[in-house]
mmCIF file with all atom_site columns, C-alpha atoms in Angstrom:
data_model
loop_
_atom_site.group_PDB
_atom_site.id
_atom_site.type_symbol
_atom_site.label_atom_id
_atom_site.label_alt_id
_atom_site.label_comp_id
_atom_site.label_asym_id
_atom_site.label_entity_id
_atom_site.label_seq_id
_atom_site.pdbx_PDB_ins_code
_atom_site.Cartn_x
_atom_site.Cartn_y
_atom_site.Cartn_z
_atom_site.occupancy
_atom_site.B_iso_or_equiv
_atom_site.pdbx_formal_charge
_atom_site.auth_seq_id
_atom_site.auth_comp_id
_atom_site.auth_asym_id
_atom_site.auth_atom_id
_atom_site.pdbx_PDB_model_num
ATOM 1   C CA . GLN T 1 1   ? -0.003  0.008  -0.002  1.00 0.00 ? 354 GLN T CA 1
ATOM 2   C CA . LYS T 1 2   ? 1.294   3.437  -0.953  1.00 0.00 ? 355 LYS T CA 1
ATOM 3   C CA . GLU T 1 3   ? 1.678   5.973  1.866   1.00 0.00 ? 356 GLU T CA 1
ATOM 4   C CA . VAL T 1 4   ? -0.435  8.498  -0.110  1.00 0.00 ? 357 VAL T CA 1
ATOM 5   C CA . GLU T 1 5   ? -3.203  7.506  -2.496  1.00 0.00 ? 358 GLU T CA 1
ATOM 6   C CA . GLN T 1 6   ? -4.739  9.863  -5.040  1.00 0.00 ? 359 GLN T CA 1
ATOM 7   C CA . ASP T 1 7   ? -7.232  9.080  -7.787  1.00 0.00 ? 360 ASP T CA 1
ATOM 8   C CA . PRO T 1 8   ? -5.453  9.755  -11.126 1.00 0.00 ? 361 PRO T CA 1
ATOM 9   C CA . GLY T 1 9   ? -8.559  10.909 -12.981 1.00 0.00 ? 362 GLY T CA 1
ATOM 10  C CA . PRO T 1 10  ? -9.024  12.437 -15.430 1.00 0.00 ? 363 PRO T CA 1
ATOM 11  C CA . LEU T 1 11  ? -11.873 14.318 -13.837 1.00 0.00 ? 364 LEU T CA 1
ATOM 12  C CA . SER T 1 12  ? -13.951 16.300 -16.305 1.00 0.00 ? 365 SER T CA 1
ATOM 13  C CA . VAL T 1 13  ? -16.388 18.961 -15.069 1.00 0.00 ? 366 VAL T CA 1
ATOM 14  C CA . PRO T 1 14  ? -18.336 21.849 -16.695 1.00 0.00 ? 367 PRO T CA 1
ATOM 15  C CA . GLU T 1 15  ? -17.267 25.388 -16.106 1.00 0.00 ? 368 GLU T CA 1
ATOM 16  C CA . GLY T 1 16  ? -18.720 26.761 -12.867 1.00 0.00 ? 369 GLY T CA 1
ATOM 17  C CA . ALA T 1 17  ? -18.907 23.380 -11.129 1.00 0.00 ? 370 ALA T CA 1
ATOM 18  C CA . ILE T 1 18  ? -17.559 22.702 -7.621  1.00 0.00 ? 371 ILE T CA 1
ATOM 19  C CA . VAL T 1 19  ? -14.642 20.315 -7.789  1.00 0.00 ? 372 VAL T CA 1
ATOM 20  C CA . SER T 1 20  ? -13.558 17.989 -5.003  1.00 0.00 ? 373 SER T CA 1
ATOM 21  C CA . LEU T 1 21  ? -10.066 16.486 -5.154  1.00 0.00 ? 374 LEU T CA 1
ATOM 22  C CA . ASN T 1 22  ? -8.985  14.010 -2.483  1.00 0.00 ? 375 ASN T CA 1
ATOM 23  C CA . CYS T 1 23  ? -6.080  12.096 -1.008  1.00 0.00 ? 376 CYS T CA 1
ATOM 24  C CA . THR T 1 24  ? -5.937  9.414  1.574   1.00 0.00 ? 377 THR T CA 1
ATOM 25  C CA . TYR T 1 25  ? -2.834  8.539  3.580   1.00 0.00 ? 378 TYR T CA 1
ATOM 26  C CA . SER T 1 26  ? -1.690  5.857  5.969   1.00 0.00 ? 379 SER T CA 1
ATOM 27  C CA . ASN T 1 27  ? 0.945   7.536  8.171   1.00 0.00 ? 380 ASN T CA 1
ATOM 28  C CA . SER T 1 28  ? -0.719  9.137  11.219  1.00 0.00 ? 381 SER T CA 1
ATOM 29  C CA . ALA T 1 29  ? 2.480   11.134 11.881  1.00 0.00 ? 382 ALA T CA 1
ATOM 30  C CA . PHE T 1 30  ? 1.781   13.465 8.933   1.00 0.00 ? 383 PHE T CA 1
ATOM 31  C CA . GLN T 1 31  ? 1.110   16.966 10.204  1.00 0.00 ? 384 GLN T CA 1
ATOM 32  C CA . TYR T 1 32  ? 1.754   19.242 7.186   1.00 0.00 ? 385 TYR T CA 1
ATOM 33  C CA . PHE T 1 33  ? -0.436  19.025 4.117   1.00 0.00 ? 386 PHE T CA 1
ATOM 34  C CA . MET T 1 34  ? -0.031  20.780 0.816   1.00 0.00 ? 387 MET T CA 1
ATOM 35  C CA . TRP T 1 35  ? -1.753  20.999 -2.543  1.00 0.00 ? 388 TRP T CA 1
ATOM 36  C CA . TYR T 1 36  ? 0.137   21.791 -5.719  1.00 0.00 ? 389 TYR T CA 1
ATOM 37  C CA . ARG T 1 37  ? -1.159  22.644 -9.176  1.00 0.00 ? 390 ARG T CA 1
ATOM 38  C CA . GLN T 1 38  ? 0.899   21.503 -12.160 1.00 0.00 ? 391 GLN T CA 1
ATOM 39  C CA . TYR T 1 39  ? 0.144   22.686 -15.659 1.00 0.00 ? 392 TYR T CA 1
ATOM 40  C CA . SER T 1 40  ? 1.304   20.568 -18.580 1.00 0.00 ? 393 SER T CA 1
ATOM 41  C CA . ARG T 1 41  ? 5.101   20.663 -19.064 1.00 0.00 ? 394 ARG T CA 1
ATOM 42  C CA . LYS T 1 42  ? 5.595   22.951 -16.035 1.00 0.00 ? 395 LYS T CA 1
ATOM 43  C CA . GLY T 1 43  ? 6.801   22.489 -12.470 1.00 0.00 ? 396 GLY T CA 1
ATOM 44  C CA . PRO T 1 44  ? 4.276   22.172 -9.616  1.00 0.00 ? 397 PRO T CA 1
ATOM 45  C CA . GLU T 1 45  ? 3.262   25.409 -7.898  1.00 0.00 ? 398 GLU T CA 1
ATOM 46  C CA . LEU T 1 46  ? 2.209   25.559 -4.288  1.00 0.00 ? 399 LEU T CA 1
ATOM 47  C CA . LEU T 1 47  ? -1.542  26.314 -3.960  1.00 0.00 ? 400 LEU T CA 1
ATOM 48  C CA . MET T 1 48  ? -2.452  25.667 -0.376  1.00 0.00 ? 401 MET T CA 1
ATOM 49  C CA . TYR T 1 49  ? -0.728  24.641 2.806   1.00 0.00 ? 402 TYR T CA 1
ATOM 50  C CA . THR T 1 50  ? -2.376  23.509 6.061   1.00 0.00 ? 403 THR T CA 1
ATOM 51  C CA . TYR T 1 51  ? -1.057  22.333 9.376   1.00 0.00 ? 404 TYR T CA 1
ATOM 52  C CA . SER T 1 52  ? -2.819  19.591 11.287  1.00 0.00 ? 405 SER T CA 1
ATOM 53  C CA . SER T 1 53  ? -6.621  19.381 11.019  1.00 0.00 ? 406 SER T CA 1
ATOM 54  C CA . GLY T 1 54  ? -9.232  21.883 9.880   1.00 0.00 ? 407 GLY T CA 1
ATOM 55  C CA . ASN T 1 55  ? -10.073 24.027 6.904   1.00 0.00 ? 408 ASN T CA 1
ATOM 56  C CA . LYS T 1 56  ? -8.236  26.785 5.087   1.00 0.00 ? 409 LYS T CA 1
ATOM 57  C CA . GLU T 1 57  ? -9.749  29.011 2.464   1.00 0.00 ? 410 GLU T CA 1
ATOM 58  C CA . ASP T 1 58  ? -8.044  31.120 -0.204  1.00 0.00 ? 411 ASP T CA 1
ATOM 59  C CA . GLY T 1 59  ? -10.332 32.690 -2.798  1.00 0.00 ? 412 GLY T CA 1
ATOM 60  C CA . ARG T 1 60  ? -12.042 29.905 -4.724  1.00 0.00 ? 413 ARG T CA 1
ATOM 61  C CA . PHE T 1 61  ? -9.930  27.196 -3.070  1.00 0.00 ? 414 PHE T CA 1
ATOM 62  C CA . THR T 1 62  ? -10.582 25.440 0.264   1.00 0.00 ? 415 THR T CA 1
ATOM 63  C CA . ALA T 1 63  ? -8.294  22.821 1.743   1.00 0.00 ? 416 ALA T CA 1
ATOM 64  C CA . GLN T 1 64  ? -9.703  20.466 4.312   1.00 0.00 ? 417 GLN T CA 1
ATOM 65  C CA . VAL T 1 65  ? -7.857  17.990 6.554   1.00 0.00 ? 418 VAL T CA 1
ATOM 66  C CA . ASP T 1 66  ? -9.525  15.183 8.507   1.00 0.00 ? 419 ASP T CA 1
ATOM 67  C CA . LYS T 1 67  ? -6.761  13.512 10.482  1.00 0.00 ? 420 LYS T CA 1
ATOM 68  C CA . SER T 1 68  ? -9.116  11.050 12.153  1.00 0.00 ? 421 SER T CA 1
ATOM 69  C CA . SER T 1 69  ? -9.975  9.592  8.715   1.00 0.00 ? 422 SER T CA 1
ATOM 70  C CA . LYS T 1 70  ? -6.549  10.274 7.247   1.00 0.00 ? 423 LYS T CA 1
ATOM 71  C CA . TYR T 1 71  ? -8.196  12.121 4.418   1.00 0.00 ? 424 TYR T CA 1
ATOM 72  C CA . ILE T 1 72  ? -7.534  15.494 2.808   1.00 0.00 ? 425 ILE T CA 1
ATOM 73  C CA . SER T 1 73  ? -9.529  17.400 0.229   1.00 0.00 ? 426 SER T CA 1
ATOM 74  C CA . LEU T 1 74  ? -9.180  20.421 -2.039  1.00 0.00 ? 427 LEU T CA 1
ATOM 75  C CA . PHE T 1 75  ? -12.411 22.099 -3.122  1.00 0.00 ? 428 PHE T CA 1
ATOM 76  C CA . ILE T 1 76  ? -12.488 24.488 -6.084  1.00 0.00 ? 429 ILE T CA 1
ATOM 77  C CA . ARG T 1 77  ? -15.585 26.678 -6.357  1.00 0.00 ? 430 ARG T CA 1
ATOM 78  C CA . ASP T 1 78  ? -16.780 28.233 -9.644  1.00 0.00 ? 431 ASP T CA 1
ATOM 79  C CA . SER T 1 79  ? -14.232 26.205 -11.590 1.00 0.00 ? 432 SER T CA 1
ATOM 80  C CA . GLN T 1 80  ? -12.703 27.813 -14.686 1.00 0.00 ? 433 GLN T CA 1
ATOM 81  C CA . PRO T 1 81  ? -11.030 26.339 -17.784 1.00 0.00 ? 434 PRO T CA 1
ATOM 82  C CA . SER T 1 82  ? -7.803  27.852 -16.456 1.00 0.00 ? 435 SER T CA 1
ATOM 83  C CA . ASP T 1 83  ? -8.079  25.445 -13.505 1.00 0.00 ? 436 ASP T CA 1
ATOM 84  C CA . SER T 1 84  ? -7.443  22.554 -15.871 1.00 0.00 ? 437 SER T CA 1
ATOM 85  C CA . ALA T 1 85  ? -4.232  21.019 -14.568 1.00 0.00 ? 438 ALA T CA 1
ATOM 86  C CA . THR T 1 86  ? -2.924  18.138 -12.523 1.00 0.00 ? 439 THR T CA 1
ATOM 87  C CA . TYR T 1 87  ? -3.344  18.573 -8.763  1.00 0.00 ? 440 TYR T CA 1
ATOM 88  C CA . LEU T 1 88  ? -0.836  16.940 -6.450  1.00 0.00 ? 441 LEU T CA 1
ATOM 89  C CA . CYS T 1 89  ? -1.246  16.485 -2.738  1.00 0.00 ? 442 CYS T CA 1
ATOM 90  C CA . ALA T 1 90  ? 1.838   16.309 -0.542  1.00 0.00 ? 443 ALA T CA 1
ATOM 91  C CA . MET T 1 91  ? 2.397   15.748 3.143   1.00 0.00 ? 444 MET T CA 1
ATOM 92  C CA . SER T 1 92  ? 5.131   15.620 5.719   1.00 0.00 ? 445 SER T CA 1
ATOM 93  C CA . ASP T 1 93  ? 5.638   14.648 9.327   1.00 0.00 ? 446 ASP T CA 1
ATOM 94  C CA . THR T 1 94  ? 7.443   16.499 12.075  1.00 0.00 ? 447 THR T CA 1
ATOM 95  C CA . SER T 1 95  ? 10.509  14.296 12.175  1.00 0.00 ? 448 SER T CA 1
ATOM 96  C CA . GLY T 1 96  ? 12.672  16.956 10.510  1.00 0.00 ? 449 GLY T CA 1
ATOM 97  C CA . THR T 1 97  ? 13.663  14.605 7.744   1.00 0.00 ? 450 THR T CA 1
ATOM 98  C CA . TYR T 1 98  ? 12.781  17.242 5.136   1.00 0.00 ? 451 TYR T CA 1
ATOM 99  C CA . LYS T 1 99  ? 10.937  14.557 3.209   1.00 0.00 ? 452 LYS T CA 1
ATOM 100 C CA . TYR T 1 100 ? 7.659   15.242 1.526   1.00 0.00 ? 453 TYR T CA 1
ATOM 101 C CA . ILE T 1 101 ? 5.456   12.396 0.261   1.00 0.00 ? 454 ILE T CA 1
ATOM 102 C CA . PHE T 1 102 ? 3.522   13.200 -2.884  1.00 0.00 ? 455 PHE T CA 1
ATOM 103 C CA . GLY T 1 103 ? 0.405   11.708 -4.361  1.00 0.00 ? 456 GLY T CA 1
ATOM 104 C CA . THR T 1 104 ? 0.588   10.771 -8.026  1.00 0.00 ? 457 THR T CA 1
ATOM 105 C CA . GLY T 1 105 ? -1.771  13.615 -8.979  1.00 0.00 ? 458 GLY T CA 1
ATOM 106 C CA . THR T 1 106 ? -5.334  13.974 -10.272 1.00 0.00 ? 459 THR T CA 1
ATOM 107 C CA . ARG T 1 107 ? -5.787  15.382 -13.789 1.00 0.00 ? 460 ARG T CA 1
ATOM 108 C CA . LEU T 1 108 ? -8.650  17.910 -13.891 1.00 0.00 ? 461 LEU T CA 1
ATOM 109 C CA . LYS T 1 109 ? -10.348 19.199 -17.058 1.00 0.00 ? 462 LYS T CA 1
ATOM 110 C CA . VAL T 1 110 ? -12.788 22.056 -16.780 1.00 0.00 ? 463 VAL T CA 1
ATOM 111 C CA . LEU T 1 111 ? -14.883 22.259 -19.927 1.00 0.00 ? 464 LEU T CA 1
ATOM 112 C CA . ALA T 1 112 ? -15.995 25.696 -21.221 1.00 0.00 ? 465 ALA T CA 1
ATOM 113 C CA . ASP M 2 1   ? 8.854   37.123 -7.390  1.00 0.00 ? 683 ASP M CA 1
ATOM 114 C CA . VAL M 2 2   ? 10.582  34.065 -5.933  1.00 0.00 ? 684 VAL M CA 1
ATOM 115 C CA . LYS M 2 3   ? 12.293  31.861 -8.411  1.00 0.00 ? 685 LYS M CA 1
ATOM 116 C CA . VAL M 2 4   ? 13.784  28.432 -8.906  1.00 0.00 ? 686 VAL M CA 1
ATOM 117 C CA . THR M 2 5   ? 15.421  28.121 -12.283 1.00 0.00 ? 687 THR M CA 1
ATOM 118 C CA . GLN M 2 6   ? 16.796  25.065 -14.062 1.00 0.00 ? 688 GLN M CA 1
ATOM 119 C CA . SER M 2 7   ? 19.504  25.224 -16.701 1.00 0.00 ? 689 SER M CA 1
ATOM 120 C CA . SER M 2 8   ? 17.605  23.454 -19.489 1.00 0.00 ? 690 SER M CA 1
ATOM 121 C CA . ARG M 2 9   ? 13.958  22.791 -20.324 1.00 0.00 ? 691 ARG M CA 1
ATOM 122 C CA . TYR M 2 10  ? 14.744  19.985 -22.747 1.00 0.00 ? 692 TYR M CA 1
ATOM 123 C CA . LEU M 2 11  ? 17.876  17.839 -23.023 1.00 0.00 ? 693 LEU M CA 1
ATOM 124 C CA . VAL M 2 12  ? 18.716  14.894 -25.267 1.00 0.00 ? 694 VAL M CA 1
ATOM 125 C CA . LYS M 2 13  ? 21.728  12.769 -24.418 1.00 0.00 ? 695 LYS M CA 1
ATOM 126 C CA . ARG M 2 14  ? 23.199  9.424  -25.457 1.00 0.00 ? 696 ARG M CA 1
ATOM 127 C CA . THR M 2 15  ? 23.621  6.357  -23.325 1.00 0.00 ? 697 THR M CA 1
ATOM 128 C CA . GLY M 2 16  ? 26.840  6.484  -21.348 1.00 0.00 ? 698 GLY M CA 1
ATOM 129 C CA . GLU M 2 17  ? 27.193  10.295 -21.425 1.00 0.00 ? 699 GLU M CA 1
ATOM 130 C CA . LYS M 2 18  ? 27.767  12.250 -18.220 1.00 0.00 ? 700 LYS M CA 1
ATOM 131 C CA . VAL M 2 19  ? 24.877  14.672 -17.695 1.00 0.00 ? 701 VAL M CA 1
ATOM 132 C CA . PHE M 2 20  ? 24.751  17.776 -15.531 1.00 0.00 ? 702 PHE M CA 1
ATOM 133 C CA . LEU M 2 21  ? 21.457  19.362 -14.452 1.00 0.00 ? 703 LEU M CA 1
ATOM 134 C CA . GLU M 2 22  ? 21.752  22.716 -12.725 1.00 0.00 ? 704 GLU M CA 1
ATOM 135 C CA . CYS M 2 23  ? 19.284  24.413 -10.349 1.00 0.00 ? 705 CYS M CA 1
ATOM 136 C CA . VAL M 2 24  ? 19.496  27.896 -8.876  1.00 0.00 ? 706 VAL M CA 1
ATOM 137 C CA . GLN M 2 25  ? 17.156  29.500 -6.299  1.00 0.00 ? 707 GLN M CA 1
ATOM 138 C CA . ASP M 2 26  ? 17.045  33.129 -5.279  1.00 0.00 ? 708 ASP M CA 1
ATOM 139 C CA . MET M 2 27  ? 15.055  32.743 -2.046  1.00 0.00 ? 709 MET M CA 1
ATOM 140 C CA . ASP M 2 28  ? 17.986  32.069 0.308   1.00 0.00 ? 710 ASP M CA 1
ATOM 141 C CA . HIS M 2 29  ? 16.464  28.661 1.114   1.00 0.00 ? 711 HIS M CA 1
ATOM 142 C CA . GLU M 2 30  ? 18.518  26.192 3.094   1.00 0.00 ? 712 GLU M CA 1
ATOM 143 C CA . ASN M 2 31  ? 16.925  23.041 1.640   1.00 0.00 ? 713 ASN M CA 1
ATOM 144 C CA . MET M 2 32  ? 17.157  21.973 -1.981  1.00 0.00 ? 714 MET M CA 1
ATOM 145 C CA . PHE M 2 33  ? 15.780  18.847 -3.603  1.00 0.00 ? 715 PHE M CA 1
ATOM 146 C CA . TRP M 2 34  ? 15.974  16.836 -6.836  1.00 0.00 ? 716 TRP M CA 1
ATOM 147 C CA . TYR M 2 35  ? 12.990  14.744 -7.924  1.00 0.00 ? 717 TYR M CA 1
ATOM 148 C CA . ARG M 2 36  ? 12.122  12.782 -10.964 1.00 0.00 ? 718 ARG M CA 1
ATOM 149 C CA . GLN M 2 37  ? 8.536   12.624 -12.160 1.00 0.00 ? 719 GLN M CA 1
ATOM 150 C CA . ASP M 2 38  ? 7.209   9.695  -14.186 1.00 0.00 ? 720 ASP M CA 1
ATOM 151 C CA . PRO M 2 39  ? 3.638   8.902  -15.238 1.00 0.00 ? 721 PRO M CA 1
ATOM 152 C CA . GLY M 2 40  ? 1.864   6.775  -12.660 1.00 0.00 ? 722 GLY M CA 1
ATOM 153 C CA . LEU M 2 41  ? 4.769   6.951  -10.236 1.00 0.00 ? 723 LEU M CA 1
ATOM 154 C CA . GLY M 2 42  ? 4.474   10.564 -9.192  1.00 0.00 ? 724 GLY M CA 1
ATOM 155 C CA . LEU M 2 43  ? 7.357   12.533 -7.728  1.00 0.00 ? 725 LEU M CA 1
ATOM 156 C CA . ARG M 2 44  ? 10.258  10.473 -6.368  1.00 0.00 ? 726 ARG M CA 1
ATOM 157 C CA . LEU M 2 45  ? 13.035  12.039 -4.329  1.00 0.00 ? 727 LEU M CA 1
ATOM 158 C CA . ILE M 2 46  ? 16.536  11.423 -5.694  1.00 0.00 ? 728 ILE M CA 1
ATOM 159 C CA . TYR M 2 47  ? 18.651  13.564 -3.302  1.00 0.00 ? 729 TYR M CA 1
ATOM 160 C CA . PHE M 2 48  ? 18.233  16.522 -1.054  1.00 0.00 ? 730 PHE M CA 1
ATOM 161 C CA . SER M 2 49  ? 20.600  18.973 0.598   1.00 0.00 ? 731 SER M CA 1
ATOM 162 C CA . TYR M 2 50  ? 20.004  20.920 3.813   1.00 0.00 ? 732 TYR M CA 1
ATOM 163 C CA . ASP M 2 51  ? 23.162  22.997 3.693   1.00 0.00 ? 733 ASP M CA 1
ATOM 164 C CA . VAL M 2 52  ? 26.173  23.775 1.533   1.00 0.00 ? 734 VAL M CA 1
ATOM 165 C CA . LYS M 2 53  ? 28.241  20.620 0.900   1.00 0.00 ? 735 LYS M CA 1
ATOM 166 C CA . MET M 2 54  ? 25.625  18.520 2.790   1.00 0.00 ? 736 MET M CA 1
ATOM 167 C CA . LYS M 2 55  ? 23.506  15.934 1.053   1.00 0.00 ? 737 LYS M CA 1
ATOM 168 C CA . GLU M 2 56  ? 21.229  13.032 1.879   1.00 0.00 ? 738 GLU M CA 1
ATOM 169 C CA . LYS M 2 57  ? 20.057  10.194 -0.332  1.00 0.00 ? 739 LYS M CA 1
ATOM 170 C CA . GLY M 2 58  ? 16.412  10.145 -1.220  1.00 0.00 ? 740 GLY M CA 1
ATOM 171 C CA . ASP M 2 59  ? 14.358  7.171  -2.317  1.00 0.00 ? 741 ASP M CA 1
ATOM 172 C CA . ILE M 2 60  ? 16.062  6.506  -5.674  1.00 0.00 ? 742 ILE M CA 1
ATOM 173 C CA . PRO M 2 61  ? 19.715  7.744  -5.556  1.00 0.00 ? 743 PRO M CA 1
ATOM 174 C CA . GLU M 2 62  ? 21.243  4.928  -7.663  1.00 0.00 ? 744 GLU M CA 1
ATOM 175 C CA . GLY M 2 63  ? 22.908  6.225  -10.802 1.00 0.00 ? 745 GLY M CA 1
ATOM 176 C CA . TYR M 2 64  ? 22.878  9.845  -9.575  1.00 0.00 ? 746 TYR M CA 1
ATOM 177 C CA . SER M 2 65  ? 25.130  12.125 -7.584  1.00 0.00 ? 747 SER M CA 1
ATOM 178 C CA . VAL M 2 66  ? 24.761  15.745 -6.465  1.00 0.00 ? 748 VAL M CA 1
ATOM 179 C CA . SER M 2 67  ? 26.865  18.782 -5.702  1.00 0.00 ? 749 SER M CA 1
ATOM 180 C CA . ARG M 2 68  ? 26.103  21.844 -3.615  1.00 0.00 ? 750 ARG M CA 1
ATOM 181 C CA . GLU M 2 69  ? 29.101  24.201 -3.435  1.00 0.00 ? 751 GLU M CA 1
ATOM 182 C CA . LYS M 2 70  ? 26.983  27.379 -2.951  1.00 0.00 ? 752 LYS M CA 1
ATOM 183 C CA . LYS M 2 71  ? 23.725  27.851 -1.051  1.00 0.00 ? 753 LYS M CA 1
ATOM 184 C CA . GLU M 2 72  ? 21.773  28.921 -4.102  1.00 0.00 ? 754 GLU M CA 1
ATOM 185 C CA . ARG M 2 73  ? 22.955  26.209 -6.462  1.00 0.00 ? 755 ARG M CA 1
ATOM 186 C CA . PHE M 2 74  ? 22.267  22.467 -6.484  1.00 0.00 ? 756 PHE M CA 1
ATOM 187 C CA . SER M 2 75  ? 23.484  20.212 -9.268  1.00 0.00 ? 757 SER M CA 1
ATOM 188 C CA . LEU M 2 76  ? 22.319  16.733 -10.245 1.00 0.00 ? 758 LEU M CA 1
ATOM 189 C CA . ILE M 2 77  ? 24.814  14.530 -12.060 1.00 0.00 ? 759 ILE M CA 1
ATOM 190 C CA . LEU M 2 78  ? 24.074  11.407 -14.037 1.00 0.00 ? 760 LEU M CA 1
ATOM 191 C CA . GLU M 2 79  ? 27.479  9.675  -14.087 1.00 0.00 ? 761 GLU M CA 1
ATOM 192 C CA . SER M 2 80  ? 26.631  7.432  -17.058 1.00 0.00 ? 762 SER M CA 1
ATOM 193 C CA . ALA M 2 81  ? 23.224  8.111  -18.501 1.00 0.00 ? 763 ALA M CA 1
ATOM 194 C CA . SER M 2 82  ? 20.959  5.151  -19.273 1.00 0.00 ? 764 SER M CA 1
ATOM 195 C CA . THR M 2 83  ? 17.657  4.983  -21.124 1.00 0.00 ? 765 THR M CA 1
ATOM 196 C CA . ASN M 2 84  ? 15.746  4.288  -17.875 1.00 0.00 ? 766 ASN M CA 1
ATOM 197 C CA . GLN M 2 85  ? 16.808  7.741  -16.712 1.00 0.00 ? 767 GLN M CA 1
ATOM 198 C CA . THR M 2 86  ? 14.623  9.327  -19.356 1.00 0.00 ? 768 THR M CA 1
ATOM 199 C CA . SER M 2 87  ? 12.278  11.434 -17.246 1.00 0.00 ? 769 SER M CA 1
ATOM 200 C CA . MET M 2 88  ? 11.162  14.876 -16.098 1.00 0.00 ? 770 MET M CA 1
ATOM 201 C CA . TYR M 2 89  ? 13.582  16.177 -13.483 1.00 0.00 ? 771 TYR M CA 1
ATOM 202 C CA . LEU M 2 90  ? 12.347  18.750 -10.994 1.00 0.00 ? 772 LEU M CA 1
ATOM 203 C CA . CYS M 2 91  ? 14.357  20.843 -8.604  1.00 0.00 ? 773 CYS M CA 1
ATOM 204 C CA . ALA M 2 92  ? 12.768  22.375 -5.527  1.00 0.00 ? 774 ALA M CA 1
ATOM 205 C CA . SER M 2 93  ? 13.786  24.449 -2.526  1.00 0.00 ? 775 SER M CA 1
ATOM 206 C CA . SER M 2 94  ? 12.331  25.211 0.892   1.00 0.00 ? 776 SER M CA 1
ATOM 207 C CA . LEU M 2 95  ? 13.131  26.954 4.161   1.00 0.00 ? 777 LEU M CA 1
ATOM 208 C CA . VAL M 2 96  ? 14.323  24.925 7.138   1.00 0.00 ? 778 VAL M CA 1
ATOM 209 C CA . GLY M 2 97  ? 11.492  22.881 8.661   1.00 0.00 ? 779 GLY M CA 1
ATOM 210 C CA . THR M 2 98  ? 8.529   21.341 6.916   1.00 0.00 ? 780 THR M CA 1
ATOM 211 C CA . ASP M 2 99  ? 5.898   24.031 7.353   1.00 0.00 ? 781 ASP M CA 1
ATOM 212 C CA . ASN M 2 100 ? 6.391   26.121 4.263   1.00 0.00 ? 782 ASN M CA 1
ATOM 213 C CA . GLY M 2 101 ? 6.017   23.770 1.370   1.00 0.00 ? 783 GLY M CA 1
ATOM 214 C CA . GLN M 2 102 ? 8.465   23.497 -1.463  1.00 0.00 ? 784 GLN M CA 1
ATOM 215 C CA . PHE M 2 103 ? 8.969   25.786 -4.465  1.00 0.00 ? 785 PHE M CA 1
ATOM 216 C CA . PHE M 2 104 ? 9.641   24.050 -7.736  1.00 0.00 ? 786 PHE M CA 1
ATOM 217 C CA . GLY M 2 105 ? 11.528  24.963 -10.879 1.00 0.00 ? 787 GLY M CA 1
ATOM 218 C CA . PRO M 2 106 ? 10.029  24.474 -14.354 1.00 0.00 ? 788 PRO M CA 1
ATOM 219 C CA . GLY M 2 107 ? 11.577  21.040 -14.826 1.00 0.00 ? 789 GLY M CA 1
ATOM 220 C CA . THR M 2 108 ? 14.022  19.534 -17.294 1.00 0.00 ? 790 THR M CA 1
ATOM 221 C CA . ARG M 2 109 ? 12.710  16.913 -19.697 1.00 0.00 ? 791 ARG M CA 1
ATOM 222 C CA . LEU M 2 110 ? 15.666  14.566 -20.242 1.00 0.00 ? 792 LEU M CA 1
ATOM 223 C CA . THR M 2 111 ? 15.664  12.009 -23.025 1.00 0.00 ? 793 THR M CA 1
ATOM 224 C CA . VAL M 2 112 ? 18.436  9.411  -23.102 1.00 0.00 ? 794 VAL M CA 1
ATOM 225 C CA . LEU M 2 113 ? 18.814  7.630  -26.440 1.00 0.00 ? 795 LEU M CA 1
#
């Protein structure tokens, strides 16, 4: 079993839809959770970062962490064609190892 | 605007060649990382460095070495390139600690023939 599982998609939605992207993980020591957006042929860019449990909102994006279920989500409201990209989740523990564990990414297509 | 830059976007090399991939960051970050990204396998850590001249092996260091002579620069070296090293190579940097996320460069698409 992988430490971090992420549905590869592709996920196709109409413009304006609410998108839910998810990751599950197995290591209960993870405390830091991140979402990255990666456009085709580009490097990942950091979208959202959360520490421990709870929600964090930034514009149209909301990151949610449920540590009891070992489940994290990224919600995109009013999705736009420019949101079409691959979304990677990443997480890390507090051991100071500097290691981040990445999901394999979910490919999202927002149709105009 | 913070930046991580990589020396080449696309590179084609022959089997057995020595390959150098360069990465420079302008954020004064202590940590720097090299990953490779392959379809279905996600990002896999090759090496990371937490200080000048310091390095640690990641999950897949075989066939690679690294060099960090200056804080802002981290090089990945393929001693003798092989076709199974054809991949997208991504450099990243971060501040000390794990609570800031990593900042990535644009990537180098390496093809080994």
